[in-house]
């Protein structure tokens, strides 16, 4: 029978390639399959004209989810409310494409290419108007995309440190809340005040960044309180191997292969990215869903921390009592 050290070597040799393959799949698969899937797109103008536009867009099978609007003003409102990612407006001067690069520069670029391709086939020039532009300091959304991983790591680190320090119950919850609040303030200071890549209300952005960190740290510490080191590892793995690559930060959730796009929005990194876009660029439009998702993760995680601390305290208090009864019986 192999010795313990031999079994450990075999476990490492097998486990590391498996983890590498899993990580490669999680990050490379969505990137390699990025394409629009039922991407909400508006059309507006005279009924006969937009019917023709709709038929042309339907050639991109499964790419768009078409929404009709009465006029350009209604289409602009829909973009600003985050109901659609863009809109094609038929005007007397010719077709016009409305985009919102703040909702995802990759999506805006794809819409320009798709609509221009259709129009060029008929010899028509399309004018593009960026209704909600990305900030000039981050036109490609690179900084927003880069912020997903550090926030996830900050949340994992906070949950792990609280666990390793042996903090329980109310003390653990207080530490998690304080650390997350500080993360939010520091991150908003860097992204908004210094880099200028976020352009919304400063305190609202700090709250979103802090809540994103708390959703992760609470989950890590909560599962650790209930299941020990294994729970902490599972929570960290889900956030890193699913939450980050499925967040849709580089493009948009509707640009990811299913079910990655849907899964990502139910996990803290994806919900946090969507909420941050809404608060930073769209005055909080469509913020309710992702805000509730983050709140549920944070609340359940903190409840798990309190429950795990209570169960452990009861177990430890019961052990001395049992020992005392045993000594009394012997005496």
GROMACS .gro file of C-alpha atoms in nm:
model
  331
    1UNK     CA    1   0.000   0.000   0.000
    2UNK     CA    2   0.146   0.345  -0.094
    3UNK     CA    3   0.276   0.556   0.191
    4UNK     CA    4   0.109   0.881   0.293
    5UNK     CA    5   0.377   1.092   0.123
    6UNK     CA    6   0.338   0.892  -0.199
    7UNK     CA    7  -0.038   0.945  -0.195
    8UNK     CA    8   0.019   1.318  -0.147
    9UNK     CA    9   0.250   1.329  -0.448
   10UNK     CA   10  -0.004   1.142  -0.661
   11UNK     CA   11  -0.280   1.379  -0.545
   12UNK     CA   12  -0.075   1.685  -0.643
   13UNK     CA   13   0.023   1.539  -0.980
   14UNK     CA   14  -0.342   1.466  -1.062
   15UNK     CA   15  -0.508   1.767  -0.898
   16UNK     CA   16  -0.293   2.045  -1.047
   17UNK     CA   17  -0.363   1.955  -1.414
   18UNK     CA   18  -0.734   1.919  -1.333
   19UNK     CA   19  -0.744   2.264  -1.174
   20UNK     CA   20  -0.546   2.410  -1.465
   21UNK     CA   21  -0.787   2.258  -1.716
   22UNK     CA   22  -1.086   2.386  -1.519
   23UNK     CA   23  -0.942   2.738  -1.500
   24UNK     CA   24  -0.856   2.736  -1.870
   25UNK     CA   25  -1.208   2.623  -1.958
   26UNK     CA   26  -1.371   2.882  -1.731
   27UNK     CA   27  -1.171   3.175  -1.870
   28UNK     CA   28  -1.107   3.071  -2.231
   29UNK     CA   29  -1.446   2.925  -2.322
   30UNK     CA   30  -1.651   3.245  -2.273
   31UNK     CA   31  -1.380   3.454  -2.441
   32UNK     CA   32  -1.367   3.224  -2.744
   33UNK     CA   33  -1.746   3.211  -2.781
   34UNK     CA   34  -1.825   3.580  -2.733
   35UNK     CA   35  -2.113   3.676  -2.964
   36UNK     CA   36  -2.456   3.842  -2.927
   37UNK     CA   37  -2.736   3.617  -2.805
   38UNK     CA   38  -3.082   3.777  -2.792
   39UNK     CA   39  -2.914   4.113  -2.743
   40UNK     CA   40  -3.187   4.372  -2.671
   41UNK     CA   41  -3.193   4.618  -2.963
   42UNK     CA   42  -3.449   4.887  -3.039
   43UNK     CA   43  -3.583   5.006  -3.373
   44UNK     CA   44  -3.782   5.324  -3.430
   45UNK     CA   45  -3.933   5.509  -3.726
   46UNK     CA   46  -4.216   5.470  -3.978
   47UNK     CA   47  -4.376   5.124  -3.960
   48UNK     CA   48  -4.289   5.027  -4.317
   49UNK     CA   49  -3.927   5.135  -4.280
   50UNK     CA   50  -3.865   4.961  -3.948
   51UNK     CA   51  -4.026   4.643  -4.079
   52UNK     CA   52  -3.757   4.633  -4.344
   53UNK     CA   53  -3.485   4.699  -4.084
   54UNK     CA   54  -3.624   4.423  -3.866
   55UNK     CA   55  -3.611   4.174  -4.155
   56UNK     CA   56  -3.248   4.267  -4.216
   57UNK     CA   57  -3.157   4.225  -3.850
   58UNK     CA   58  -3.328   3.887  -3.836
   59UNK     CA   59  -3.064   3.759  -4.076
   60UNK     CA   60  -2.837   3.751  -3.771
   61UNK     CA   61  -3.026   3.451  -3.640
   62UNK     CA   62  -3.062   3.453  -3.261
   63UNK     CA   63  -2.842   3.761  -3.225
   64UNK     CA   64  -3.103   4.025  -3.141
   65UNK     CA   65  -3.414   4.067  -2.931
   66UNK     CA   66  -3.600   4.341  -3.116
   67UNK     CA   67  -3.795   4.614  -2.931
   68UNK     CA   68  -4.006   4.863  -3.128
   69UNK     CA   69  -4.035   5.228  -3.029
   70UNK     CA   70  -4.247   5.509  -3.161
   71UNK     CA   71  -3.968   5.757  -3.223
   72UNK     CA   72  -3.606   5.845  -3.155
   73UNK     CA   73  -3.683   6.001  -2.816
   74UNK     CA   74  -3.843   5.679  -2.692
   75UNK     CA   75  -3.547   5.477  -2.820
   76UNK     CA   76  -3.304   5.708  -2.639
   77UNK     CA   77  -3.503   5.672  -2.318
   78UNK     CA   78  -3.490   5.293  -2.349
   79UNK     CA   79  -3.112   5.302  -2.389
   80UNK     CA   80  -3.072   5.533  -2.089
   81UNK     CA   81  -3.300   5.302  -1.885
   82UNK     CA   82  -3.085   5.004  -1.988
   83UNK     CA   83  -3.378   4.831  -2.154
   84UNK     CA   84  -3.179   4.796  -2.477
   85UNK     CA   85  -2.811   4.823  -2.570
   86UNK     CA   86  -2.876   5.036  -2.877
   87UNK     CA   87  -3.133   5.128  -3.139
   88UNK     CA   88  -3.166   5.174  -3.514
   89UNK     CA   89  -3.371   5.484  -3.595
   90UNK     CA   90  -3.502   5.546  -3.946
   91UNK     CA   91  -3.511   5.920  -4.012
   92UNK     CA   92  -3.585   6.127  -4.327
   93UNK     CA   93  -3.210   6.193  -4.352
   94UNK     CA   94  -3.132   5.820  -4.339
   95UNK     CA   95  -3.078   5.547  -4.078
   96UNK     CA   96  -2.917   5.636  -3.748
   97UNK     CA   97  -2.761   5.400  -3.497
   98UNK     CA   98  -2.786   5.489  -3.129
   99UNK     CA   99  -2.537   5.311  -2.901
  100UNK     CA  100  -2.425   5.325  -2.538
  101UNK     CA  101  -2.056   5.243  -2.511
  102UNK     CA  102  -2.085   5.286  -2.133
  103UNK     CA  103  -2.297   4.969  -2.127
  104UNK     CA  104  -2.016   4.780  -2.298
  105UNK     CA  105  -1.774   4.913  -2.563
  106UNK     CA  106  -1.757   4.568  -2.723
  107UNK     CA  107  -2.135   4.566  -2.771
  108UNK     CA  108  -2.136   4.916  -2.920
  109UNK     CA  109  -1.859   4.815  -3.159
  110UNK     CA  110  -2.044   4.502  -3.267
  111UNK     CA  111  -2.364   4.699  -3.332
  112UNK     CA  112  -2.173   4.945  -3.549
  113UNK     CA  113  -2.021   4.664  -3.753
  114UNK     CA  114  -2.348   4.471  -3.791
  115UNK     CA  115  -2.563   4.768  -3.887
  116UNK     CA  116  -2.298   4.922  -4.113
  117UNK     CA  117  -2.258   4.589  -4.293
  118UNK     CA  118  -2.629   4.570  -4.364
  119UNK     CA  119  -2.645   4.931  -4.475
  120UNK     CA  120  -2.336   4.916  -4.695
  121UNK     CA  121  -2.492   4.633  -4.894
  122UNK     CA  122  -2.757   4.884  -5.005
  123UNK     CA  123  -2.513   5.172  -5.047
  124UNK     CA  124  -2.644   5.356  -4.739
  125UNK     CA  125  -2.439   5.549  -4.486
  126UNK     CA  126  -2.534   5.509  -4.119
  127UNK     CA  127  -2.470   5.785  -3.869
  128UNK     CA  128  -2.374   5.662  -3.520
  129UNK     CA  129  -2.460   5.852  -3.203
  130UNK     CA  130  -2.322   5.741  -2.867
  131UNK     CA  131  -2.610   5.822  -2.632
  132UNK     CA  132  -2.429   5.718  -2.313
  133UNK     CA  133  -2.058   5.726  -2.393
  134UNK     CA  134  -1.792   5.555  -2.188
  135UNK     CA  135  -1.568   5.799  -1.998
  136UNK     CA  136  -1.288   5.952  -2.202
  137UNK     CA  137  -1.035   5.814  -1.953
  138UNK     CA  138  -1.156   5.457  -2.016
  139UNK     CA  139  -1.314   5.444  -2.365
  140UNK     CA  140  -1.263   5.067  -2.403
  141UNK     CA  141  -1.386   4.977  -2.054
  142UNK     CA  142  -1.049   4.821  -1.970
  143UNK     CA  143  -1.029   4.973  -1.622
  144UNK     CA  144  -1.379   4.857  -1.528
  145UNK     CA  145  -1.294   4.508  -1.650
  146UNK     CA  146  -0.968   4.512  -1.455
  147UNK     CA  147  -1.148   4.602  -1.132
  148UNK     CA  148  -1.343   4.274  -1.114
  149UNK     CA  149  -1.052   4.054  -1.009
  150UNK     CA  150  -0.909   4.286  -0.737
  151UNK     CA  151  -1.250   4.324  -0.576
  152UNK     CA  152  -1.299   3.948  -0.576
  153UNK     CA  153  -0.954   3.895  -0.429
  154UNK     CA  154  -1.020   4.159  -0.162
  155UNK     CA  155  -1.341   3.982  -0.062
  156UNK     CA  156  -1.175   3.640  -0.052
  157UNK     CA  157  -0.883   3.779   0.151
  158UNK     CA  158  -1.113   3.948   0.402
  159UNK     CA  159  -1.316   3.631   0.455
  160UNK     CA  160  -1.004   3.418   0.487
  161UNK     CA  161  -0.833   3.656   0.733
  162UNK     CA  162  -1.141   3.676   0.954
  163UNK     CA  163  -1.156   3.297   0.956
  164UNK     CA  164  -0.785   3.246   1.024
  165UNK     CA  165  -0.787   3.498   1.308
  166UNK     CA  166  -1.057   3.294   1.477
  167UNK     CA  167  -1.313   3.577   1.484
  168UNK     CA  168  -1.666   3.454   1.539
  169UNK     CA  169  -2.020   3.580   1.559
  170UNK     CA  170  -2.071   3.953   1.599
  171UNK     CA  171  -1.697   4.026   1.598
  172UNK     CA  172  -1.653   3.851   1.265
  173UNK     CA  173  -1.953   4.032   1.115
  174UNK     CA  174  -1.821   4.367   1.240
  175UNK     CA  175  -1.480   4.299   1.089
  176UNK     CA  176  -1.630   4.200   0.755
  177UNK     CA  177  -1.855   4.507   0.743
  178UNK     CA  178  -1.568   4.738   0.834
  179UNK     CA  179  -1.326   4.585   0.583
  180UNK     CA  180  -1.584   4.597   0.302
  181UNK     CA  181  -1.673   4.959   0.375
  182UNK     CA  182  -1.306   5.053   0.363
  183UNK     CA  183  -1.259   4.860   0.037
  184UNK     CA  184  -1.549   5.055  -0.113
  185UNK     CA  185  -1.410   5.392  -0.009
  186UNK     CA  186  -1.057   5.313  -0.128
  187UNK     CA  187  -1.176   5.165  -0.459
  188UNK     CA  188  -1.402   5.463  -0.530
  189UNK     CA  189  -1.117   5.697  -0.445
  190UNK     CA  190  -0.893   5.524  -0.698
  191UNK     CA  191  -1.144   5.460  -0.978
  192UNK     CA  192  -1.341   5.785  -0.952
  193UNK     CA  193  -1.132   6.053  -0.783
  194UNK     CA  194  -0.793   5.953  -0.923
  195UNK     CA  195  -0.840   5.764  -1.250
  196UNK     CA  196  -1.174   5.916  -1.346
  197UNK     CA  197  -1.306   5.591  -1.497
  198UNK     CA  198  -1.626   5.611  -1.291
  199UNK     CA  199  -1.840   5.920  -1.339
  200UNK     CA  200  -2.145   5.871  -1.118
  201UNK     CA  201  -2.226   5.965  -0.761
  202UNK     CA  202  -1.912   5.901  -0.555
  203UNK     CA  203  -2.083   5.762  -0.246
  204UNK     CA  204  -2.315   5.541  -0.450
  205UNK     CA  205  -2.012   5.395  -0.629
  206UNK     CA  206  -1.834   5.339  -0.298
  207UNK     CA  207  -2.145   5.162  -0.166
  208UNK     CA  208  -2.160   4.934  -0.469
  209UNK     CA  209  -1.791   4.849  -0.449
  210UNK     CA  210  -1.817   4.782  -0.076
  211UNK     CA  211  -2.129   4.568  -0.118
  212UNK     CA  212  -1.954   4.367  -0.391
  213UNK     CA  213  -1.663   4.297  -0.158
  214UNK     CA  214  -1.898   4.211   0.129
  215UNK     CA  215  -2.095   3.964  -0.084
  216UNK     CA  216  -1.773   3.772  -0.148
  217UNK     CA  217  -1.614   3.805   0.198
  218UNK     CA  218  -1.938   3.715   0.374
  219UNK     CA  219  -1.981   3.405   0.159
  220UNK     CA  220  -1.621   3.291   0.215
  221UNK     CA  221  -1.635   3.348   0.592
  222UNK     CA  222  -1.987   3.205   0.618
  223UNK     CA  223  -1.906   2.877   0.446
  224UNK     CA  224  -1.585   2.855   0.646
  225UNK     CA  225  -1.785   2.897   0.968
  226UNK     CA  226  -2.019   2.616   0.868
  227UNK     CA  227  -1.788   2.375   0.684
  228UNK     CA  228  -1.435   2.474   0.783
  229UNK     CA  229  -1.147   2.503   0.539
  230UNK     CA  230  -1.333   2.309   0.272
  231UNK     CA  231  -1.617   2.562   0.276
  232UNK     CA  232  -1.375   2.850   0.240
  233UNK     CA  233  -1.205   2.678  -0.054
  234UNK     CA  234  -1.535   2.607  -0.230
  235UNK     CA  235  -1.651   2.968  -0.195
  236UNK     CA  236  -1.319   3.103  -0.324
  237UNK     CA  237  -1.319   2.860  -0.617
  238UNK     CA  238  -1.674   2.953  -0.723
  239UNK     CA  239  -1.592   3.323  -0.716
  240UNK     CA  240  -1.262   3.288  -0.902
  241UNK     CA  241  -1.347   3.013  -1.153
  242UNK     CA  242  -1.709   3.103  -1.229
  243UNK     CA  243  -1.782   3.450  -1.097
  244UNK     CA  244  -1.493   3.630  -1.266
  245UNK     CA  245  -1.492   3.478  -1.617
  246UNK     CA  246  -1.874   3.470  -1.630
  247UNK     CA  247  -1.917   3.830  -1.510
  248UNK     CA  248  -1.950   3.974  -1.861
  249UNK     CA  249  -1.729   4.269  -1.766
  250UNK     CA  250  -1.522   4.271  -2.090
  251UNK     CA  251  -1.836   4.265  -2.307
  252UNK     CA  252  -2.186   4.205  -2.167
  253UNK     CA  253  -2.381   3.911  -2.019
  254UNK     CA  254  -2.577   3.870  -2.343
  255UNK     CA  255  -2.249   3.828  -2.533
  256UNK     CA  256  -2.149   3.518  -2.336
  257UNK     CA  257  -2.245   3.160  -2.423
  258UNK     CA  258  -2.528   3.019  -2.221
  259UNK     CA  259  -2.558   2.939  -1.942
  260UNK     CA  260  -2.243   3.137  -1.856
  261UNK     CA  261  -2.412   3.475  -1.897
  262UNK     CA  262  -2.703   3.385  -1.669
  263UNK     CA  263  -2.484   3.215  -1.407
  264UNK     CA  264  -2.251   3.514  -1.397
  265UNK     CA  265  -2.532   3.754  -1.308
  266UNK     CA  266  -2.628   3.539  -1.009
  267UNK     CA  267  -2.275   3.554  -0.868
  268UNK     CA  268  -2.122   3.856  -0.691
  269UNK     CA  269  -1.865   3.959  -0.958
  270UNK     CA  270  -2.122   3.969  -1.237
  271UNK     CA  271  -2.394   4.136  -1.031
  272UNK     CA  272  -2.139   4.384  -0.896
  273UNK     CA  273  -2.017   4.477  -1.246
  274UNK     CA  274  -2.371   4.529  -1.375
  275UNK     CA  275  -2.467   4.736  -1.071
  276UNK     CA  276  -2.152   4.947  -1.097
  277UNK     CA  277  -2.225   5.027  -1.463
  278UNK     CA  278  -2.579   5.133  -1.371
  279UNK     CA  279  -2.467   5.358  -1.086
  280UNK     CA  280  -2.158   5.502  -1.255
  281UNK     CA  281  -2.301   5.576  -1.601
  282UNK     CA  282  -2.683   5.541  -1.604
  283UNK     CA  283  -2.795   5.723  -1.287
  284UNK     CA  284  -2.894   5.394  -1.124
  285UNK     CA  285  -3.115   5.263  -1.404
  286UNK     CA  286  -3.186   4.887  -1.386
  287UNK     CA  287  -3.000   4.865  -1.055
  288UNK     CA  288  -3.263   4.680  -0.851
  289UNK     CA  289  -3.189   4.328  -0.973
  290UNK     CA  290  -2.812   4.321  -0.924
  291UNK     CA  291  -2.843   4.514  -0.597
  292UNK     CA  292  -3.079   4.249  -0.459
  293UNK     CA  293  -2.845   3.972  -0.577
  294UNK     CA  294  -2.548   4.123  -0.394
  295UNK     CA  295  -2.759   4.191  -0.085
  296UNK     CA  296  -2.875   3.831  -0.070
  297UNK     CA  297  -2.520   3.699  -0.097
  298UNK     CA  298  -2.399   3.937   0.173
  299UNK     CA  299  -2.694   3.871   0.406
  300UNK     CA  300  -2.679   3.493   0.372
  301UNK     CA  301  -2.303   3.496   0.423
  302UNK     CA  302  -2.323   3.706   0.739
  303UNK     CA  303  -2.608   3.490   0.874
  304UNK     CA  304  -2.392   3.183   0.811
  305UNK     CA  305  -2.109   3.350   1.005
  306UNK     CA  306  -2.340   3.411   1.302
  307UNK     CA  307  -2.490   3.061   1.283
  308UNK     CA  308  -2.151   2.893   1.255
  309UNK     CA  309  -2.015   3.092   1.550
  310UNK     CA  310  -2.321   3.005   1.759
  311UNK     CA  311  -2.297   2.633   1.680
  312UNK     CA  312  -1.927   2.624   1.760
  313UNK     CA  313  -1.974   2.811   2.088
  314UNK     CA  314  -2.250   2.569   2.190
  315UNK     CA  315  -2.031   2.273   2.100
  316UNK     CA  316  -1.738   2.407   2.301
  317UNK     CA  317  -1.955   2.491   2.601
  318UNK     CA  318  -2.108   2.143   2.589
  319UNK     CA  319  -1.771   1.967   2.592
  320UNK     CA  320  -1.658   2.094   2.937
  321UNK     CA  321  -1.999   2.013   3.081
  322UNK     CA  322  -1.973   1.657   2.954
  323UNK     CA  323  -1.622   1.628   3.101
  324UNK     CA  324  -1.745   1.756   3.435
  325UNK     CA  325  -2.026   1.500   3.444
  326UNK     CA  326  -1.775   1.226   3.365
  327UNK     CA  327  -1.545   1.331   3.651
  328UNK     CA  328  -1.840   1.344   3.890
  329UNK     CA  329  -1.940   0.993   3.793
  330UNK     CA  330  -1.589   0.862   3.851
  331UNK     CA  331  -1.569   1.035   4.188
   0.00000   0.00000   0.00000
